[in-house]
Amino acid sequence: MTYLPVTHDPELRPQRRSWPTHRQLAPLYVGVLGLLISAAASWNPSYWGDEAASVMSAERSLPSLFRMLGTIDAVHGTYYLMLHFWIDLFGASEFSTRLPSAIAIGVATAGTFVLARMLTGARVAWIAALVFAVLPRVTYMGAEARSTALATAIAVWLVVLLVHLVRAGTASRSTQSWLWIGFTALFALGIYVFLYVALLVPVLGIAVFLLAPDRARRRGQLIAWSGATVVGLIIASPVLFAGVSQKDQLSFIGRRAQTGVLDAAVNQWFGNVPAAVIAWALILLAVVLAWFSRGRVPALERNRAALGVMLAWMLVPSAALLIGTHVVTPMYSLRYLSICTPAAAIALGIAVAWIRPRWAGIAALVLLVVAVVPSYVDQRGPYAKNAGSDWRQAASIVQAGAHPGDAIVFDESVRPSRKPRLALHLYPASFTGLRDVTLDTAYGDTGSLWDTTRPLTSVLDSLAGTDTVWLVQYSGSSEEKAGTDLHTLQDLGFSVASTATVVHTTITKLTR
């Protein structure tokens, strides 16, 4: 009998399945946490004006959407197009349309963790990811059907990729070339999603300068970054030019009271005064320890470059918008600086991680988390958006009392984003069978965001044979104060049967 020899060749041994380690899965863990925190109760608040622009634009046909983008909101076109296909799949409920933002916050939370771990270490990364996930600016944009959450996710991963490129000394030239191409594409995509991602250009340049491992490589990396940035700006030039040509749509910012420095320090990222005081105190402590401790905290001194990048990320875009507002055109809004929230979170993570004794750092972190809870609760209330948007509740009142064939008249005297008629398009089931008597052209057939309408006095013939009219007004508007539409209907023989006011919306039922 012949026996085959026993082989000990390791290549012939069965291979064990390699499972991801907890360290490898850590970004996934914190990403899911960020998603869940932002998605929780995101369906509670009623839609508001900016979300109305998103949802109504996304619900247009594609030809109608592209026609609209030729005249207004071209800078949001990429987001509207994405939301168009999302709504086709999942519908247009508050939860559905806000879920992409919550997912984006999950991706951004993971990116914040990865970036902090690359620049500092695991301890700072865990703290920074937790802080990022609960910052009021983050939880706000994570529950809103707008593009800022997606832009923030792109921004943080753009910085992750840049740091990898700057520090990847062993990668082949071919690999680095492809990574720079990826950086260019991601940068251009970020601008298409949210124009103000372009504000990160000087921040990214500062990051290359501070993080390059030595002077010899710094020059080459700056040249590579400059080339990739220029190409990215060229690719994004159509939306940049569209933003300039349509800059008049930001004129409403100029009609608002200018945001003060203290107001920005509180509300830009931190939501309320206690949270802002704790956060800025921690950031100031990190700065003092990093630059003025004279070696007493060596680990923090080693993180000096990382902290410098985070400070630049927080402050440079803010300064650019403030200067641009005063020199070029109104462009500063607290929400536009949402893309800087990862930097604020990492700066706070660096501060908390190096507070000694360790229990003091834990106490500071707990205090910060507790301080932001009231803002989180307020954001999840039914009237949380835009200081009291109540269109869903107003629509429910109409639905409860109206009958098919009733007429409805909307207040047209306020700015478009506050017009009560937006409830008709956001909650159409509540208005089924009602006659919108002042409608001239539906928004989907116009080149603008909104419907065009006619004055009530020009359509009185359409009320012949109508026994019930619902008048929906913005409380305190010039129309409600003057009572013009109400008097016109009363002159036709209608009288007030009931009146209900929610927060900003008054619903009046009139009958013959």
Tab-separated table of N, CA, C and O in Angstrom, residues 351-448:
chain	number	residue	atom	x	y	z
A	351	ALA	N	-9.273	69.105	23.598
A	351	ALA	CA	-9.267	69.758	24.911
A	351	ALA	C	-9.659	68.789	26.015
A	351	ALA	O	-8.975	68.667	27.039
A	352	VAL	N	-10.771	68.075	25.815
A	352	VAL	CA	-11.274	67.178	26.858
A	352	VAL	C	-10.297	66.043	27.127
A	352	VAL	O	-10.064	65.654	28.282
A	353	ALA	N	-9.688	65.510	26.067
A	353	ALA	CA	-8.815	64.337	26.231
A	353	ALA	C	-7.584	64.637	27.067
A	353	ALA	O	-7.042	63.729	27.709
A	354	TRP	N	-7.144	65.895	27.101
A	354	TRP	CA	-5.887	66.198	27.790
A	354	TRP	C	-6.076	67.018	29.059
A	354	TRP	O	-5.111	67.527	29.612
A	355	ILE	N	-7.314	67.119	29.511
A	355	ILE	CA	-7.543	67.734	30.825
A	355	ILE	C	-7.067	66.764	31.909
A	355	ILE	O	-7.362	65.570	31.863
A	356	ARG	N	-6.348	67.265	32.870
A	356	ARG	CA	-5.878	66.455	33.990
A	356	ARG	C	-6.344	67.091	35.296
A	356	ARG	O	-6.308	68.317	35.416
A	357	PRO	N	-6.804	66.292	36.260
A	357	PRO	CA	-6.921	64.830	36.222
A	357	PRO	C	-8.029	64.376	35.266
A	357	PRO	O	-8.876	65.176	34.871
A	358	ARG	N	-8.018	63.094	34.944
A	358	ARG	CA	-8.911	62.570	33.925
A	358	ARG	C	-10.380	62.746	34.296
A	358	ARG	O	-11.223	62.998	33.431
A	359	TRP	N	-10.688	62.648	35.595
A	359	TRP	CA	-12.089	62.793	35.990
A	359	TRP	C	-12.608	64.190	35.665
A	359	TRP	O	-13.804	64.370	35.393
A	360	ALA	N	-11.726	65.180	35.668
A	360	ALA	CA	-12.145	66.541	35.333
A	360	ALA	C	-12.533	66.630	33.858
A	360	ALA	O	-13.502	67.317	33.492
A	361	GLY	N	-11.794	65.923	33.003
A	361	GLY	CA	-12.149	65.888	31.593
A	361	GLY	C	-13.484	65.207	31.366
A	361	GLY	O	-14.305	65.674	30.564
A	362	ILE	N	-13.702	64.098	32.081
A	362	ILE	CA	-14.988	63.398	31.965
A	362	ILE	C	-16.120	64.311	32.427
A	362	ILE	O	-17.190	64.383	31.798
A	363	ALA	N	-15.888	65.035	33.513
A	363	ALA	CA	-16.909	65.942	34.028
A	363	ALA	C	-17.220	67.049	33.025
A	363	ALA	O	-18.390	67.416	32.813
A	364	ALA	N	-16.183	67.576	32.362
A	364	ALA	CA	-16.395	68.624	31.360
A	364	ALA	C	-17.211	68.101	30.181
A	364	ALA	O	-18.111	68.787	29.667
A	365	LEU	N	-16.908	66.878	29.748
A	365	LEU	CA	-17.650	66.276	28.641
A	365	LEU	C	-19.110	66.065	29.018
A	365	LEU	O	-20.022	66.362	28.236
A	366	VAL	N	-19.349	65.559	30.224
A	366	VAL	CA	-20.727	65.339	30.687
A	366	VAL	C	-21.492	66.663	30.751
A	366	VAL	O	-22.650	66.757	30.328
A	367	LEU	N	-20.841	67.696	31.272
A	367	LEU	CA	-21.488	69.004	31.352
A	367	LEU	C	-21.873	69.520	29.973
A	367	LEU	O	-22.963	70.069	29.778
A	368	LEU	N	-20.983	69.339	29.000
A	368	LEU	CA	-21.275	69.797	27.640
A	368	LEU	C	-22.460	69.042	27.048
A	368	LEU	O	-23.366	69.649	26.452
A	369	VAL	N	-22.475	67.719	27.221
A	369	VAL	CA	-23.578	66.915	26.682
A	369	VAL	C	-24.889	67.302	27.355
A	369	VAL	O	-25.930	67.461	26.684
A	370	VAL	N	-24.873	67.477	28.661
A	370	VAL	CA	-26.086	67.879	29.376
A	370	VAL	C	-26.552	69.251	28.906
A	370	VAL	O	-27.756	69.494	28.741
A	371	ALA	N	-25.614	70.151	28.637
A	371	ALA	CA	-25.973	71.513	28.235
A	371	ALA	C	-26.670	71.564	26.878
A	371	ALA	O	-27.487	72.464	26.632
A	372	VAL	N	-26.364	70.610	25.987
A	372	VAL	CA	-26.988	70.646	24.659
A	372	VAL	C	-28.334	69.928	24.620
A	372	VAL	O	-29.065	70.060	23.634
A	373	VAL	N	-28.682	69.204	25.666
A	373	VAL	CA	-29.943	68.452	25.677
A	373	VAL	C	-31.161	69.353	25.461
A	373	VAL	O	-32.054	69.013	24.673
A	374	PRO	N	-31.270	70.511	26.137
A	374	PRO	CA	-32.448	71.363	25.889
A	374	PRO	C	-32.600	71.773	24.429
A	374	PRO	O	-33.718	71.821	23.903
A	375	SER	N	-31.493	72.054	23.757
A	375	SER	CA	-31.567	72.406	22.338
A	375	SER	C	-32.066	71.231	21.514
A	375	SER	O	-32.874	71.400	20.590
A	376	TYR	N	-31.602	70.026	21.850
A	376	TYR	CA	-32.037	68.833	21.126
A	376	TYR	C	-33.542	68.617	21.297
A	376	TYR	O	-34.262	68.335	20.331
A	377	VAL	N	-34.027	68.768	22.522
A	377	VAL	CA	-35.457	68.580	22.795
A	377	VAL	C	-36.268	69.614	22.032
A	377	VAL	O	-37.310	69.302	21.429
A	378	ASP	N	-35.820	70.872	22.024
A	378	ASP	CA	-36.533	71.921	21.294
A	378	ASP	C	-36.588	71.620	19.803
A	378	ASP	O	-37.604	71.880	19.145
A	379	GLN	N	-35.511	71.069	19.256
A	379	GLN	CA	-35.462	70.775	17.821
A	379	GLN	C	-36.445	69.682	17.410
A	379	GLN	O	-36.815	69.602	16.237
A	380	ARG	N	-36.857	68.865	18.351
A	380	ARG	CA	-37.751	67.747	18.031
A	380	ARG	C	-39.206	68.049	18.369
A	380	ARG	O	-40.068	67.177	18.270
A	381	GLY	N	-39.527	69.266	18.754
A	381	GLY	CA	-40.906	69.637	19.035
A	381	GLY	C	-41.699	69.805	17.752
A	381	GLY	O	-41.143	69.971	16.663
A	382	PRO	N	-43.030	69.812	17.819
A	382	PRO	CA	-43.864	69.889	16.613
A	382	PRO	C	-43.740	71.206	15.864
A	382	PRO	O	-44.028	71.278	14.676
A	383	TYR	N	-43.318	72.272	16.551
A	383	TYR	CA	-43.199	73.590	15.924
A	383	TYR	C	-41.745	74.073	15.932
A	383	TYR	O	-41.471	75.266	16.041
A	384	ALA	N	-40.811	73.150	15.803
A	384	ALA	CA	-39.400	73.476	16.020
A	384	ALA	C	-38.789	74.270	14.875
A	384	ALA	O	-37.852	75.036	15.084
A	385	LYS	N	-39.295	74.099	13.674
A	385	LYS	CA	-38.637	74.710	12.522
A	385	LYS	C	-39.013	76.181	12.376
A	385	LYS	O	-40.184	76.556	12.468
A	386	ASN	N	-37.980	76.987	12.143
A	386	ASN	CA	-38.159	78.414	11.856
A	386	ASN	C	-39.025	79.102	12.907
A	386	ASN	O	-39.932	79.872	12.587
A	387	ALA	N	-38.752	78.816	14.159
A	387	ALA	CA	-39.427	79.466	15.292
A	387	ALA	C	-40.935	79.322	15.222
A	387	ALA	O	-41.684	80.247	15.542
A	388	GLY	N	-41.396	78.149	14.804
A	388	GLY	CA	-42.825	77.889	14.927
A	388	GLY	C	-43.571	77.537	13.664
A	388	GLY	O	-44.773	77.816	13.559
A	389	SER	N	-42.920	76.926	12.682
A	389	SER	CA	-43.652	76.510	11.484
A	389	SER	C	-44.735	75.500	11.866
A	389	SER	O	-44.480	74.524	12.564
A	390	ASP	N	-45.961	75.744	11.402
A	390	ASP	CA	-47.122	74.963	11.863
A	390	ASP	C	-48.003	74.490	10.713
A	390	ASP	O	-49.189	74.270	10.878
A	391	TRP	N	-47.426	74.328	9.532
A	391	TRP	CA	-48.239	74.015	8.365
A	391	TRP	C	-48.933	72.661	8.472
A	391	TRP	O	-50.057	72.498	8.013
A	392	ARG	N	-48.269	71.667	9.049
A	392	ARG	CA	-48.923	70.366	9.175
A	392	ARG	C	-50.140	70.464	10.077
A	392	ARG	O	-51.203	69.905	9.771
A	393	GLN	N	-50.016	71.178	11.185
A	393	GLN	CA	-51.124	71.313	12.115
A	393	GLN	C	-52.265	72.129	11.495
A	393	GLN	O	-53.443	71.805	11.675
A	394	ALA	N	-51.918	73.180	10.745
A	394	ALA	CA	-52.950	73.968	10.063
A	394	ALA	C	-53.665	73.131	9.016
A	394	ALA	O	-54.902	73.192	8.877
A	395	ALA	N	-52.905	72.325	8.285
A	395	ALA	CA	-53.503	71.447	7.280
A	395	ALA	C	-54.455	70.451	7.924
A	395	ALA	O	-55.518	70.130	7.366
A	396	SER	N	-54.104	69.963	9.118
A	396	SER	CA	-54.971	69.006	9.811
A	396	SER	C	-56.297	69.643	10.206
A	396	SER	O	-57.356	68.988	10.155
A	397	ILE	N	-56.263	70.923	10.600
A	397	ILE	CA	-57.507	71.621	10.962
A	397	ILE	C	-58.410	71.755	9.741
A	397	ILE	O	-59.634	71.519	9.820
A	398	VAL	N	-57.829	72.109	8.600
A	398	VAL	CA	-58.618	72.210	7.372
A	398	VAL	C	-59.194	70.850	7.004
A	398	VAL	O	-60.392	70.722	6.683
A	399	GLN	N	-58.373	69.821	7.075
A	399	GLN	CA	-58.834	68.481	6.702
A	399	GLN	C	-59.980	68.008	7.581
A	399	GLN	O	-60.923	67.360	7.101
A	400	ALA	N	-59.933	68.351	8.867
A	400	ALA	CA	-60.954	67.887	9.798
A	400	ALA	C	-62.311	68.512	9.523
A	400	ALA	O	-63.353	67.905	9.824
A	401	GLY	N	-62.327	69.725	8.959
A	401	GLY	CA	-63.616	70.403	8.792
A	401	GLY	C	-64.074	70.602	7.377
A	401	GLY	O	-65.259	70.858	7.139
A	402	ALA	N	-63.194	70.484	6.397
A	402	ALA	CA	-63.543	70.813	5.022
A	402	ALA	C	-64.219	69.641	4.320
A	402	ALA	O	-64.083	68.472	4.707
A	403	HIS	N	-64.959	69.990	3.252
A	403	HIS	CA	-65.642	68.987	2.434
A	403	HIS	C	-65.300	69.244	0.967
A	403	HIS	O	-65.018	70.385	0.579
A	404	PRO	N	-65.314	68.196	0.134
A	404	PRO	CA	-65.038	68.392	-1.291
A	404	PRO	C	-65.954	69.466	-1.874
A	404	PRO	O	-67.150	69.503	-1.584
A	405	GLY	N	-65.388	70.329	-2.666
A	405	GLY	CA	-66.135	71.421	-3.268
A	405	GLY	C	-65.996	72.741	-2.530
A	405	GLY	O	-66.295	73.799	-3.098
A	406	ASP	N	-65.545	72.692	-1.260
A	406	ASP	CA	-65.280	73.938	-0.541
A	406	ASP	C	-64.155	74.695	-1.245
A	406	ASP	O	-63.261	74.095	-1.852
A	407	ALA	N	-64.187	76.026	-1.119
A	407	ALA	CA	-63.120	76.854	-1.682
A	407	ALA	C	-62.095	77.181	-0.599
A	407	ALA	O	-62.419	77.177	0.599
A	408	ILE	N	-60.877	77.452	-1.028
A	408	ILE	CA	-59.842	77.834	-0.081
A	408	ILE	C	-59.068	79.018	-0.639
A	408	ILE	O	-58.790	79.092	-1.843
A	409	VAL	N	-58.764	79.977	0.238
A	409	VAL	CA	-58.044	81.185	-0.127
A	409	VAL	C	-56.857	81.338	0.812
A	409	VAL	O	-57.013	81.221	2.038
A	410	PHE	N	-55.674	81.589	0.238
A	410	PHE	CA	-54.454	81.703	1.043
A	410	PHE	C	-53.963	83.149	1.069
A	410	PHE	O	-54.091	83.885	0.093
A	411	ASP	N	-53.388	83.510	2.202
A	411	ASP	CA	-52.747	84.811	2.379
A	411	ASP	C	-51.507	84.886	1.486
A	411	ASP	O	-50.611	84.051	1.578
A	412	GLU	N	-51.441	85.895	0.627
A	412	GLU	CA	-50.310	86.046	-0.295
A	412	GLU	C	-49.447	87.256	0.053
A	412	GLU	O	-48.582	87.651	-0.727
A	413	SER	N	-49.658	87.863	1.234
A	413	SER	CA	-49.001	89.137	1.552
A	413	SER	C	-47.648	88.988	2.233
A	413	SER	O	-46.999	89.995	2.496
A	414	VAL	N	-47.221	87.758	2.530
A	414	VAL	CA	-45.938	87.555	3.195
A	414	VAL	C	-44.918	87.034	2.183
A	414	VAL	O	-45.272	86.669	1.065
A	415	ARG	N	-43.652	87.007	2.598
A	415	ARG	CA	-42.625	86.539	1.668
A	415	ARG	C	-42.881	85.080	1.300
A	415	ARG	O	-43.490	84.321	2.072
A	416	PRO	N	-42.435	84.666	0.103
A	416	PRO	CA	-42.822	83.351	-0.429
A	416	PRO	C	-42.580	82.181	0.522
A	416	PRO	O	-43.403	81.266	0.600
A	417	SER	N	-41.462	82.183	1.247
A	417	SER	CA	-41.149	81.032	2.099
A	417	SER	C	-42.039	80.941	3.330
A	417	SER	O	-41.979	79.953	4.057
A	418	ARG	N	-42.878	81.959	3.573
A	418	ARG	CA	-43.795	81.920	4.709
A	418	ARG	C	-45.252	81.795	4.292
A	418	ARG	O	-46.138	81.774	5.136
A	419	LYS	N	-45.509	81.732	3.000
A	419	LYS	CA	-46.897	81.717	2.549
A	419	LYS	C	-47.606	80.448	3.008
A	419	LYS	O	-47.120	79.335	2.790
A	420	PRO	N	-48.771	80.593	3.621
A	420	PRO	CA	-49.499	79.403	4.087
A	420	PRO	C	-49.856	78.433	2.970
A	420	PRO	O	-50.062	77.251	3.240
A	421	ARG	N	-49.917	78.914	1.717
A	421	ARG	CA	-50.298	78.000	0.639
A	421	ARG	C	-49.273	76.887	0.426
A	421	ARG	O	-49.569	75.884	-0.212
A	422	LEU	N	-48.073	77.034	0.975
A	422	LEU	CA	-47.089	75.957	0.852
A	422	LEU	C	-47.587	74.682	1.524
A	422	LEU	O	-47.199	73.576	1.140
A	423	ALA	N	-48.447	74.834	2.532
A	423	ALA	CA	-49.018	73.647	3.181
A	423	ALA	C	-49.797	72.797	2.193
A	423	ALA	O	-49.864	71.567	2.323
A	424	LEU	N	-50.390	73.444	1.197
A	424	LEU	CA	-51.164	72.733	0.183
A	424	LEU	C	-50.304	71.734	-0.571
A	424	LEU	O	-50.771	70.636	-0.923
A	425	HIS	N	-49.037	72.076	-0.819
A	425	HIS	CA	-48.154	71.203	-1.586
A	425	HIS	C	-47.382	70.233	-0.699
A	425	HIS	O	-47.000	69.153	-1.151
A	426	LEU	N	-47.158	70.617	0.542
A	426	LEU	CA	-46.422	69.738	1.452
A	426	LEU	C	-47.306	68.675	2.080
A	426	LEU	O	-46.837	67.583	2.415
A	427	TYR	N	-48.579	68.997	2.256
A	427	TYR	CA	-49.548	68.065	2.867
A	427	TYR	C	-50.794	67.981	1.991
A	427	TYR	O	-51.908	68.322	2.403
A	428	PRO	N	-50.634	67.546	0.752
A	428	PRO	CA	-51.743	67.602	-0.221
A	428	PRO	C	-52.966	66.789	0.183
A	428	PRO	O	-54.096	67.137	-0.194
A	429	ALA	N	-52.778	65.703	0.938
A	429	ALA	CA	-53.922	64.879	1.319
A	429	ALA	C	-54.924	65.653	2.162
A	429	ALA	O	-56.120	65.336	2.151
A	430	SER	N	-54.465	66.665	2.883
A	430	SER	CA	-55.361	67.445	3.745
A	430	SER	C	-56.240	68.393	2.945
A	430	SER	O	-57.218	68.938	3.490
A	431	PHE	N	-55.928	68.605	1.663
A	431	PHE	CA	-56.671	69.580	0.859
A	431	PHE	C	-57.383	68.927	-0.320
A	431	PHE	O	-57.814	69.621	-1.239
A	432	THR	N	-57.508	67.612	-0.282
A	432	THR	CA	-58.145	66.885	-1.378
A	432	THR	C	-59.577	67.375	-1.587
A	432	THR	O	-60.367	67.464	-0.647
A	433	GLY	N	-59.894	67.700	-2.834
A	433	GLY	CA	-61.247	68.112	-3.173
A	433	GLY	C	-61.532	69.591	-2.996
A	433	GLY	O	-62.605	70.066	-3.392
A	434	LEU	N	-60.612	70.346	-2.412
A	434	LEU	CA	-60.828	71.782	-2.224
A	434	LEU	C	-60.413	72.547	-3.486
A	434	LEU	O	-59.519	72.129	-4.216
A	435	ARG	N	-61.058	73.688	-3.702
A	435	ARG	CA	-60.788	74.493	-4.893
A	435	ARG	C	-59.903	75.675	-4.525
A	435	ARG	O	-60.311	76.539	-3.755
A	436	ASP	N	-58.700	75.697	-5.089
A	436	ASP	CA	-57.746	76.779	-4.857
A	436	ASP	C	-58.097	77.900	-5.832
A	436	ASP	O	-57.579	77.973	-6.946
A	437	VAL	N	-58.971	78.806	-5.413
A	437	VAL	CA	-59.612	79.724	-6.359
A	437	VAL	C	-58.691	80.828	-6.864
A	437	VAL	O	-58.935	81.400	-7.933
A	438	THR	N	-57.632	81.162	-6.134
A	438	THR	CA	-56.751	82.252	-6.578
A	438	THR	C	-55.530	81.758	-7.358
A	438	THR	O	-54.715	82.560	-7.796
A	439	LEU	N	-55.399	80.449	-7.546
A	439	LEU	CA	-54.240	79.914	-8.264
A	439	LEU	C	-54.278	80.346	-9.727
A	439	LEU	O	-55.297	80.208	-10.404
A	440	ASP	N	-53.155	80.855	-10.200
A	440	ASP	CA	-53.016	81.211	-11.606
A	440	ASP	C	-52.225	80.127	-12.339
A	440	ASP	O	-52.728	79.485	-13.252
A	441	THR	N	-50.970	79.898	-11.903
A	441	THR	CA	-50.135	78.862	-12.519
A	441	THR	C	-49.459	78.058	-11.425
A	441	THR	O	-48.820	78.631	-10.534
A	442	ALA	N	-49.618	76.740	-11.477
A	442	ALA	CA	-48.978	75.883	-10.478
A	442	ALA	C	-47.462	75.960	-10.625
A	442	ALA	O	-46.924	76.143	-11.721
A	443	TYR	N	-46.763	75.811	-9.490
A	443	TYR	CA	-45.312	76.012	-9.477
A	443	TYR	C	-44.572	75.125	-10.468
A	443	TYR	O	-43.549	75.513	-11.033
A	444	GLY	N	-45.098	73.914	-10.700
A	444	GLY	CA	-44.417	73.001	-11.609
A	444	GLY	C	-44.430	73.465	-13.052
A	444	GLY	O	-43.645	72.985	-13.871
A	445	ASP	N	-45.310	74.408	-13.366
A	445	ASP	CA	-45.408	74.927	-14.729
A	445	ASP	C	-44.759	76.303	-14.862
A	445	ASP	O	-44.910	76.959	-15.903
A	446	THR	N	-44.091	76.748	-13.818
A	446	THR	CA	-43.401	78.040	-13.860
A	446	THR	C	-41.899	77.818	-13.867
A	446	THR	O	-41.411	76.708	-13.652
A	447	GLY	N	-41.152	78.889	-14.077
A	447	GLY	CA	-39.708	78.812	-13.989
A	447	GLY	C	-39.194	79.262	-12.640
A	447	GLY	O	-38.000	79.508	-12.482
A	448	SER	N	-40.084	79.353	-11.651
A	448	SER	CA	-39.698	79.801	-10.318
A	448	SER	C	-40.026	78.707	-9.305
A	448	SER	O	-40.529	77.632	-9.656
